[in-house]
Short mmCIF file of C-alpha atoms in Angstrom, two decimals:
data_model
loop_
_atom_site.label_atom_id
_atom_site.label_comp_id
_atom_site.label_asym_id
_atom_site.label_seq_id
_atom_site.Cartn_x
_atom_site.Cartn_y
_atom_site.Cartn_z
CA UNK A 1288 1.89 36.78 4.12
CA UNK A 1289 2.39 36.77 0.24
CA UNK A 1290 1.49 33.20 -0.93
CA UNK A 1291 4.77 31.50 -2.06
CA UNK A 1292 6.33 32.58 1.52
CA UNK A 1293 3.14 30.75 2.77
CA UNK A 1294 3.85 27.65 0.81
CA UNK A 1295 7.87 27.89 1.33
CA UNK A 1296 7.45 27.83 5.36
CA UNK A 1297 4.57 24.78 5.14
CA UNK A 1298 7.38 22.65 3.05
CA UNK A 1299 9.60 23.72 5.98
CA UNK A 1300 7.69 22.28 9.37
CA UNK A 1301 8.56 19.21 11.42
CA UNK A 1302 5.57 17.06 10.49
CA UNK A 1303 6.36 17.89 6.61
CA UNK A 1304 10.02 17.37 7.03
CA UNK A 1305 9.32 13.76 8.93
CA UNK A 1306 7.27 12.70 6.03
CA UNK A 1307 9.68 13.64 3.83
CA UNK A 1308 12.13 11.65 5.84
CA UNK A 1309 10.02 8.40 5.02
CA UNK A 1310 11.55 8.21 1.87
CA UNK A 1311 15.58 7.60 2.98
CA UNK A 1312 13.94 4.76 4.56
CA UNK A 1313 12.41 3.08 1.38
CA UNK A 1314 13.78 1.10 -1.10
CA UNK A 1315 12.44 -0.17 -4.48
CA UNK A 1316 11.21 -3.62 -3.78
CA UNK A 1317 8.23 -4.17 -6.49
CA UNK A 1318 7.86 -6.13 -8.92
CA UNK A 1319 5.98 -6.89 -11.81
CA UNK A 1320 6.02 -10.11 -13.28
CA UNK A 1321 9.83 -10.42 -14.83
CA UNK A 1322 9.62 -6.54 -14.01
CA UNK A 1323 11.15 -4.30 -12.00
CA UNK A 1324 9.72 -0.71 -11.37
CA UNK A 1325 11.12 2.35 -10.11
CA UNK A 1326 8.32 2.76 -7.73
CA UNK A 1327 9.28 2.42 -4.02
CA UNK A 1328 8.29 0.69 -1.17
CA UNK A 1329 8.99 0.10 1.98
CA UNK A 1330 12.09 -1.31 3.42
CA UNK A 1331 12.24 -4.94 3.31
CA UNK A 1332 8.63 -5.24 1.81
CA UNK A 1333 8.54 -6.94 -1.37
CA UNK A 1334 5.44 -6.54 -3.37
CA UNK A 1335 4.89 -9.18 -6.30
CA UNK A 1336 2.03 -6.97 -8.67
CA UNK A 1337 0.05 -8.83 -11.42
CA UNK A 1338 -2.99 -6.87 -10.93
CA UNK A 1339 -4.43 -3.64 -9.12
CA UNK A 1340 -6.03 -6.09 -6.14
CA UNK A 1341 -2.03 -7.19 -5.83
CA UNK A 1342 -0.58 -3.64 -5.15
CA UNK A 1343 -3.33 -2.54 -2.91
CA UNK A 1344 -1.68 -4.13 0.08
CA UNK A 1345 1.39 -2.04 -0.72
CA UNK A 1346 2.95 1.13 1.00
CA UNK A 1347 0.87 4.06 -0.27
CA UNK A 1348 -2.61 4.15 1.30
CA UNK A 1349 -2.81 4.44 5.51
CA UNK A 1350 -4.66 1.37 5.20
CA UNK A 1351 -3.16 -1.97 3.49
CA UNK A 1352 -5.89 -3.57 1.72
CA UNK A 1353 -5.71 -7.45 1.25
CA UNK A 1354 -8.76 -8.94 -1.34
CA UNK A 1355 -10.48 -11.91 0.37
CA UNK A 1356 -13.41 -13.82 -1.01
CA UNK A 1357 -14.87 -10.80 -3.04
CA UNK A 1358 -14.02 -8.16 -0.17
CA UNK A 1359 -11.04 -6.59 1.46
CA UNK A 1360 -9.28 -7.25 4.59
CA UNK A 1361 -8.30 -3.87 5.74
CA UNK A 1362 -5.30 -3.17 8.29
CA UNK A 1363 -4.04 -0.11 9.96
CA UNK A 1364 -0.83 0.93 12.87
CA UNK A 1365 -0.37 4.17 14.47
CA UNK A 1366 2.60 5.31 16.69
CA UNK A 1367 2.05 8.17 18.72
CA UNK A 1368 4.83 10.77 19.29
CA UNK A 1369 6.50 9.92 22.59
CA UNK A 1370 6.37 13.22 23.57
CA UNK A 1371 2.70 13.51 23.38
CA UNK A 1372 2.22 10.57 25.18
CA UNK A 1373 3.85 12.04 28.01
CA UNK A 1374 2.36 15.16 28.24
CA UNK A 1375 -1.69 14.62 27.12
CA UNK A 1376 -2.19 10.47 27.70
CA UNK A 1377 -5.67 10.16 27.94
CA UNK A 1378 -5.82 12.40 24.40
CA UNK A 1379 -2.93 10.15 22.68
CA UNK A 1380 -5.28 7.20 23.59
CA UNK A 1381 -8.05 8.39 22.14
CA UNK A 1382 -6.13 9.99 18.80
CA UNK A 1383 -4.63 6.55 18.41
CA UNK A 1384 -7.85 4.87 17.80
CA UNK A 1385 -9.29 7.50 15.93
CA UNK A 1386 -6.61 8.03 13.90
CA UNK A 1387 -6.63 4.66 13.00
CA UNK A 1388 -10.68 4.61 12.70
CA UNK A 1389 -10.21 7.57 9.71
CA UNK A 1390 -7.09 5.63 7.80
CA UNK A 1391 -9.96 2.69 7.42
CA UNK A 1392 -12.31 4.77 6.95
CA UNK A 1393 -10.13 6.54 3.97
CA UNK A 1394 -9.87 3.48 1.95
CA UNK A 1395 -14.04 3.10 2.00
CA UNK A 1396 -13.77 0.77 5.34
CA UNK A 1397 -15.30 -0.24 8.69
CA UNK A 1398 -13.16 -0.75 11.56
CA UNK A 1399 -13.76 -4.30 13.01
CA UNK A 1400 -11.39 -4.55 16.27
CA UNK A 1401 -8.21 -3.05 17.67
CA UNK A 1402 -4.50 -4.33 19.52
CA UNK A 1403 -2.35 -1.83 20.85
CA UNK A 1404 1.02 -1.92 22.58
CA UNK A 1405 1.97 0.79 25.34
CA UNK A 1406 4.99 1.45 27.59
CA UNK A 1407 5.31 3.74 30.81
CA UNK A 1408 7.15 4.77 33.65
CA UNK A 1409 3.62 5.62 35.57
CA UNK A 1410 0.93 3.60 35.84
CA UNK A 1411 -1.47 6.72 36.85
CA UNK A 1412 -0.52 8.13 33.35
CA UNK A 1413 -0.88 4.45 31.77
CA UNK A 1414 -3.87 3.75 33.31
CA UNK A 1415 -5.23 7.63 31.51
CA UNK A 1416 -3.45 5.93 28.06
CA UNK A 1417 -5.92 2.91 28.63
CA UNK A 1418 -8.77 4.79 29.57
CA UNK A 1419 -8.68 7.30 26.25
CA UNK A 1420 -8.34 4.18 23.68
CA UNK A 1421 -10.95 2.63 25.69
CA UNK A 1422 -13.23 5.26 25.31
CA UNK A 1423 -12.91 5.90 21.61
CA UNK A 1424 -13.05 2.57 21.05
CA UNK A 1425 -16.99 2.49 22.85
CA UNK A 1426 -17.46 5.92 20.98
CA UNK A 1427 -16.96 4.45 17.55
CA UNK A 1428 -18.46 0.94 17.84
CA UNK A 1429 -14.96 -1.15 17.68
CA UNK A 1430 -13.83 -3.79 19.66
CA UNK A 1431 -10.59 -3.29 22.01
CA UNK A 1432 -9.38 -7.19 21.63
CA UNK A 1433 -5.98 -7.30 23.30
CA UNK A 1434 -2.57 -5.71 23.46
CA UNK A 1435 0.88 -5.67 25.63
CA UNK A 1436 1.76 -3.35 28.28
CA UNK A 1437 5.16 -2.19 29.77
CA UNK A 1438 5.59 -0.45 32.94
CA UNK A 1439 8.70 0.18 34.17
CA UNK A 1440 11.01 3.42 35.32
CA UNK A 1441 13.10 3.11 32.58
CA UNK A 1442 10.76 3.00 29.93
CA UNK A 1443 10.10 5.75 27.33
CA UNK A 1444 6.58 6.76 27.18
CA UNK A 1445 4.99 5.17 23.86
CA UNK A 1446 1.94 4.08 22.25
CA UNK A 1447 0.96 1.69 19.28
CA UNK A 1448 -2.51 0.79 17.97
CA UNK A 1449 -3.16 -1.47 15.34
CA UNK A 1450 -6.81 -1.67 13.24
CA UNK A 1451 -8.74 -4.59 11.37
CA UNK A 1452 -10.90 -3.61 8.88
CA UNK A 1453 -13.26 -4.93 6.39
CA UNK A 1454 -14.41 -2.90 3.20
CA UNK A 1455 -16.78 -4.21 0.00
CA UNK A 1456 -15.49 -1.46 -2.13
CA UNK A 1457 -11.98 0.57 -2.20
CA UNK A 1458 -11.18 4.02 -2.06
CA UNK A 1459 -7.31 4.14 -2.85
CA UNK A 1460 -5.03 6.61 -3.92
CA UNK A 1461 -4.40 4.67 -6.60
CA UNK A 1462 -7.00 5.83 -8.13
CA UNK A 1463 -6.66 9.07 -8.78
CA UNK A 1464 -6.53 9.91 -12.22
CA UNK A 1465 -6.47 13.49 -14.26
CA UNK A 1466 -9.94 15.73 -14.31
CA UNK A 1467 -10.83 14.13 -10.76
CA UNK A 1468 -11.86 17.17 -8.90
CA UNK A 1469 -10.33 17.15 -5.43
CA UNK A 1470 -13.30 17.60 -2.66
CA UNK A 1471 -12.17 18.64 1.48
CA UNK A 1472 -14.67 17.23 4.07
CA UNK A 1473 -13.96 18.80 7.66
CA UNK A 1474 -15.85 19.20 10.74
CA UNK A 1475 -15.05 22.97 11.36
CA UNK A 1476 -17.77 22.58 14.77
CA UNK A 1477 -14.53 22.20 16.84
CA UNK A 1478 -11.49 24.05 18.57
CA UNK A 1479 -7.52 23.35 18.63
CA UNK A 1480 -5.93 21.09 21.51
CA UNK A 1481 -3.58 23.62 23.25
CA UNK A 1482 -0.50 24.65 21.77
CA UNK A 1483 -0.74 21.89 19.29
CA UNK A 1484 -2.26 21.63 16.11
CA UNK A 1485 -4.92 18.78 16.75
CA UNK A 1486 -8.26 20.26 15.81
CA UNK A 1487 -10.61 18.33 18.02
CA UNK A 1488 -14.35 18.01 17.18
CA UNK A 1489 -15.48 15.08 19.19
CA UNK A 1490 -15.76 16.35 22.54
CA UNK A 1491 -19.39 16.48 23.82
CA UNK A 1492 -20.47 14.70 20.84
CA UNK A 1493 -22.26 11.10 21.46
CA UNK A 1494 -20.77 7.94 20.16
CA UNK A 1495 -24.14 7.62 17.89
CA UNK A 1496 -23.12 11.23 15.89
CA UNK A 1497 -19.44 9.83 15.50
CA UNK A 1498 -20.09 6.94 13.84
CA UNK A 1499 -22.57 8.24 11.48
CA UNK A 1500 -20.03 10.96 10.57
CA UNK A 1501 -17.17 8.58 9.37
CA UNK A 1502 -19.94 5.44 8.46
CA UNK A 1503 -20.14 8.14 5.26
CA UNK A 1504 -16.48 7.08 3.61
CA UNK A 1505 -17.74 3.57 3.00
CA UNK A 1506 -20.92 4.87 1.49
CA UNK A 1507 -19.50 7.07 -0.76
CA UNK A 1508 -17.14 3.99 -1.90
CA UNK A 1509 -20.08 1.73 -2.07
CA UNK A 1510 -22.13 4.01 -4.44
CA UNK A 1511 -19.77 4.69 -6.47
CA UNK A 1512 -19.77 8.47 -5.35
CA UNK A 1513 -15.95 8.92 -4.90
CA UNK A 1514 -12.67 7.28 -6.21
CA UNK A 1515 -9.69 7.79 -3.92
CA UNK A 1516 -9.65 9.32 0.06
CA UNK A 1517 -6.97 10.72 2.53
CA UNK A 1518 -7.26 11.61 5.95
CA UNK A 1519 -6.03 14.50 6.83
CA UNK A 1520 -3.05 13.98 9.00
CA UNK A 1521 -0.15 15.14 10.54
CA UNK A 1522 1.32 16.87 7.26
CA UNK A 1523 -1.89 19.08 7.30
CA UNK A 1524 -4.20 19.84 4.04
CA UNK A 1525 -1.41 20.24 1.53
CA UNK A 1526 0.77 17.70 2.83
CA UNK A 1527 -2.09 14.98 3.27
CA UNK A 1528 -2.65 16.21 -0.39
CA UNK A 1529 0.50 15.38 -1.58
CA UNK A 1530 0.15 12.44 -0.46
CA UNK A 1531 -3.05 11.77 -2.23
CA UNK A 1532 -1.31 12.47 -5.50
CA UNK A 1533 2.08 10.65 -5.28
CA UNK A 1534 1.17 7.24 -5.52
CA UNK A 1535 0.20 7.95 -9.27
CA UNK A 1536 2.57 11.20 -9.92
CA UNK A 1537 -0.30 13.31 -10.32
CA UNK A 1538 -0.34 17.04 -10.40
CA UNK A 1539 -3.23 19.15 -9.36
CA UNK A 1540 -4.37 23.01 -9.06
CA UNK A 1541 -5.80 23.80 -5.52
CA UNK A 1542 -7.88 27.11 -4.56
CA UNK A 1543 -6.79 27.80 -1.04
CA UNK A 1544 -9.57 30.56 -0.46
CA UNK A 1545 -12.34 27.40 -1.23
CA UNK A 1546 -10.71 25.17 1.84
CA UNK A 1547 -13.30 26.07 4.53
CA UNK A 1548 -11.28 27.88 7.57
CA UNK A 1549 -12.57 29.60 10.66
CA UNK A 1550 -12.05 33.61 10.35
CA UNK A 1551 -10.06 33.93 13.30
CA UNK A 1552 -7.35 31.30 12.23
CA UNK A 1553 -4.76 31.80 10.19
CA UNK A 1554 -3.65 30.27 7.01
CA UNK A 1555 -0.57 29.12 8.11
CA UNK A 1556 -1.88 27.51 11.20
CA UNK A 1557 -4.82 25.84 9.70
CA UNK A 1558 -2.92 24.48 6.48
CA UNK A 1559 -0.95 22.15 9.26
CA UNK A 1560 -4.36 20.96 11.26
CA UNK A 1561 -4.45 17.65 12.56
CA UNK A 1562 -8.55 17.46 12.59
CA UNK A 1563 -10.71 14.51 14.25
CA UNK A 1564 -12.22 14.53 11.68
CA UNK A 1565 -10.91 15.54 8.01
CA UNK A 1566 -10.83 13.95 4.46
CA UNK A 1567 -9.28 14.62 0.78
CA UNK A 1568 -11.38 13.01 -1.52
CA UNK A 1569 -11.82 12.70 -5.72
CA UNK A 1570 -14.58 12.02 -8.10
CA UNK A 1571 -16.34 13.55 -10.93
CA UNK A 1572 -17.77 16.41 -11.32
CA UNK A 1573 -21.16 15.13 -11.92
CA UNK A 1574 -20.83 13.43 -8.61
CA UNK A 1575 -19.48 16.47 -5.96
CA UNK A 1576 -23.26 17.73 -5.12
CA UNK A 1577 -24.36 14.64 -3.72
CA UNK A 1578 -20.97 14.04 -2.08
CA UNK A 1579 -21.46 17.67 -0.46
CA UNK A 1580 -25.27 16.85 0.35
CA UNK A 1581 -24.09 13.91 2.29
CA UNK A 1582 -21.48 15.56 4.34
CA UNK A 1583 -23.64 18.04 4.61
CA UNK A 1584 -26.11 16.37 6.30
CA UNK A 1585 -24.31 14.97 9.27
CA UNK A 1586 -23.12 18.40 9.59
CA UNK A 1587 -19.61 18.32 7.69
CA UNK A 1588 -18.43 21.27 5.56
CA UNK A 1589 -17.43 19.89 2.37
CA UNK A 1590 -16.14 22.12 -1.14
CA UNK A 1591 -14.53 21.35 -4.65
CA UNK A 1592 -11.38 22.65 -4.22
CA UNK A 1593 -9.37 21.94 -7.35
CA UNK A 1594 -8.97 19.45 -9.72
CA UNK A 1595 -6.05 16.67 -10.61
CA UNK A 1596 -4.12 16.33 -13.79
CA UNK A 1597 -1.04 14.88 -15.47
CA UNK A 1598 1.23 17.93 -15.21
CA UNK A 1599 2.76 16.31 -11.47
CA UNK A 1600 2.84 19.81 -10.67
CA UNK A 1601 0.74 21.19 -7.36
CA UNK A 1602 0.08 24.59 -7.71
CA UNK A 1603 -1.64 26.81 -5.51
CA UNK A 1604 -3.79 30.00 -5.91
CA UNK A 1605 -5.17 32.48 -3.86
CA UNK A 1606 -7.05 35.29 -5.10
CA UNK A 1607 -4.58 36.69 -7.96
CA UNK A 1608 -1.92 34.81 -6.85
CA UNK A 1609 -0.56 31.59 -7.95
CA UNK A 1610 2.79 29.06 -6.84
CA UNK A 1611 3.96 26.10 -6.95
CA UNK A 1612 3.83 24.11 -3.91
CA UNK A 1613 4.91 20.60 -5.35
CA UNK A 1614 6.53 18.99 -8.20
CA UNK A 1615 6.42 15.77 -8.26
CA UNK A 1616 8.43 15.56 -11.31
CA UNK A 1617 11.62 16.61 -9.50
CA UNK A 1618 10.78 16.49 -5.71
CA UNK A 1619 9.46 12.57 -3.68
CA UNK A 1620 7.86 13.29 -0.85
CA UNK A 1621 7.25 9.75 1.41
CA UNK A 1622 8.82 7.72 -2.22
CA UNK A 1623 5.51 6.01 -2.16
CA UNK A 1624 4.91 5.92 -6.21
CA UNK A 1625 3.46 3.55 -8.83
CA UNK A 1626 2.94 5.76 -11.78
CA UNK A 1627 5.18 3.62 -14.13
CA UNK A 1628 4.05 0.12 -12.30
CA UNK A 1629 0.11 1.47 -13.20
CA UNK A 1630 1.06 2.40 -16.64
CA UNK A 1631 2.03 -1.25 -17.08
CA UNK A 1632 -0.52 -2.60 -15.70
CA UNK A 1633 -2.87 -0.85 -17.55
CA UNK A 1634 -1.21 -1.87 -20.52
CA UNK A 1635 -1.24 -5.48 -19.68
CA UNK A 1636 -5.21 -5.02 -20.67
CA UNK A 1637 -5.03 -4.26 -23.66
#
């Protein structure tokens, strides 16, 4: 498949198109001082920004970050797809946790505790639901503290988990800034849920390996090592991308043959992976070969695989080829932005 048919069809899949649906839902509710920005937010969620530490708890990151007492108070909510719930509930209990474990983790945080909320017509398939967040929740180390449950026969199937956090020092995407290069951190020691795109890489793997894996995201924040993070989610590797770059309108130039893939998938299908574990990261270039060492040695596969700049422009290249994926300049993708609100900010320093 030539490359720009690639990238045309990856704009054009459900889990892109639902992002993209985020942003008829938002509505430009921040403010700064006496003013207003045309950044966006979401609906009904007024953000009053003085200061980075004020627009950190803002729509943007996976994780809302609150400052408290010289740390941050991290929190987190995922919603499985009703569907899935139905079909795979022991798996949507477990994703929901450790979905919610890697959005903390993506902002340079430990998980603390967890809440959920669940509704079901069986209580066989509710009690599988129970037993999957349970078990993630001993895997990783995190407390299940409480939650509400619905059975009933005319209930739709549906799951929501909620995270606490805590976190000494932020990775955000609002820190991304040009001449970052853009790392990928995935555990490739894994195999695809059927007929889904959920790459799963925690089977058969003890609770003690888990936690060391993702305990790695707050080091690299706490060092120093890394500025802004991104789980790789539902949109896949260039739609978790894009939304690494929106929140500050930055462009960047990706080389898809340095994203580490398994030979016998192709690109199409592994561009939209839903991994266990996977991470977008940024930092200097003085600072990727220890970031790879450390992956590395709890047996991640980590590259460089492009760098951000100012153009708002994501373009793509493989081999001789080159396209644009995303332009940021005349395309939103979730609305989530703050380039002008950061600009002022930063001029508010001087």
């Amino acid at each position: 498949m030539e490359l720009n048919q690639l990238l045309e069809k990856l704009k054009h899949t459900p889990a892109m198109q639902s992002k993209r649906a985020i942003a008829h839902c938002v509505s430009t509710n921040i403010v700064s001082g006496n003013i207003a920005s045309n950044s966006m937010a979401s609906d009904n969620i007024t953000c009053y920004v003085d200061s980075l530490d004020s627009l950190y708890p803002c729509p943007g990151d996976d994780t809302a970050a609150l400052s408290l007492n010289g740390q941050y108070i991290l929190h987190a909510c995922e919603g499985m797809l009703p569907s899935f719930v139905t079909h795979y509930p022991y798996f949507a209990g477990w994703s929901a946790v450790m979905a919610n474990i890697s959005d903390i983790a993506a902002m340079g945080g430990r998980a603390l505790s967890v809440v959920n909320s669940l509704w079901h017509t069986s209580n066989e398939s509710a009690q599988q639901l129970m037993q999957g967040i349970q078990d993630a929740c001993r895997a990783y180390g995190v407390l299940l503290v409480g939650g509400h449950t619905h059975l009933g026969s005319d209930y739709q199937p549906a799951l929501s988990v909620a995270i606490q956090g805590i976190a000494r020092k932020l990775l955000s995407v609002l820190h991304v800034r040009p001449q970052q290069k853009i790392l990928i951190a995935l555990n490739l020691q894994g195999q695809f849920h059927p007929d889904t795109t959920y790459w799963k890489c925690f089977e058969q793997v003890s609770g003690r390996i888990l936690q060391s894996q993702i305990a790695l995201l707050p080091q690299l924040a706490e060092e120093n090592l890394a500025y802004a993070a991104r789980d790789i989610s539902n949109a896949g590797i260039l739609g978790s991308l894009l939304m690494l770059l929106e929140a500050t309108a930055s462009g960047a130039h990706i080389n898809l043959d340095a994203i580490p893939k398994p030979d016998d998938v192709e690109w199409f299908k592994w561009l939209q992976i839903f991994p266990s574990f996977g991470f977008l990261l940024t930092a200097d270039a003085n600072q990727c070969e220890e970031i790879i060492r450390l992956f590395h040695s709890q047996g991640i596969v980590c590259k460089a695989i492009g760098e951000t700049n100012i153009s708002g422009v994501v373009t793509v290249q493989q081999q001789e080829q080159s396209s644009i994926f995303w332009d940021f300049n005349h395309q939103i993708f979730t609305g989530f932005c703050y380039a002008n609100l950061l600009k002022k900010l930063a001029l508010k320093k001087l």
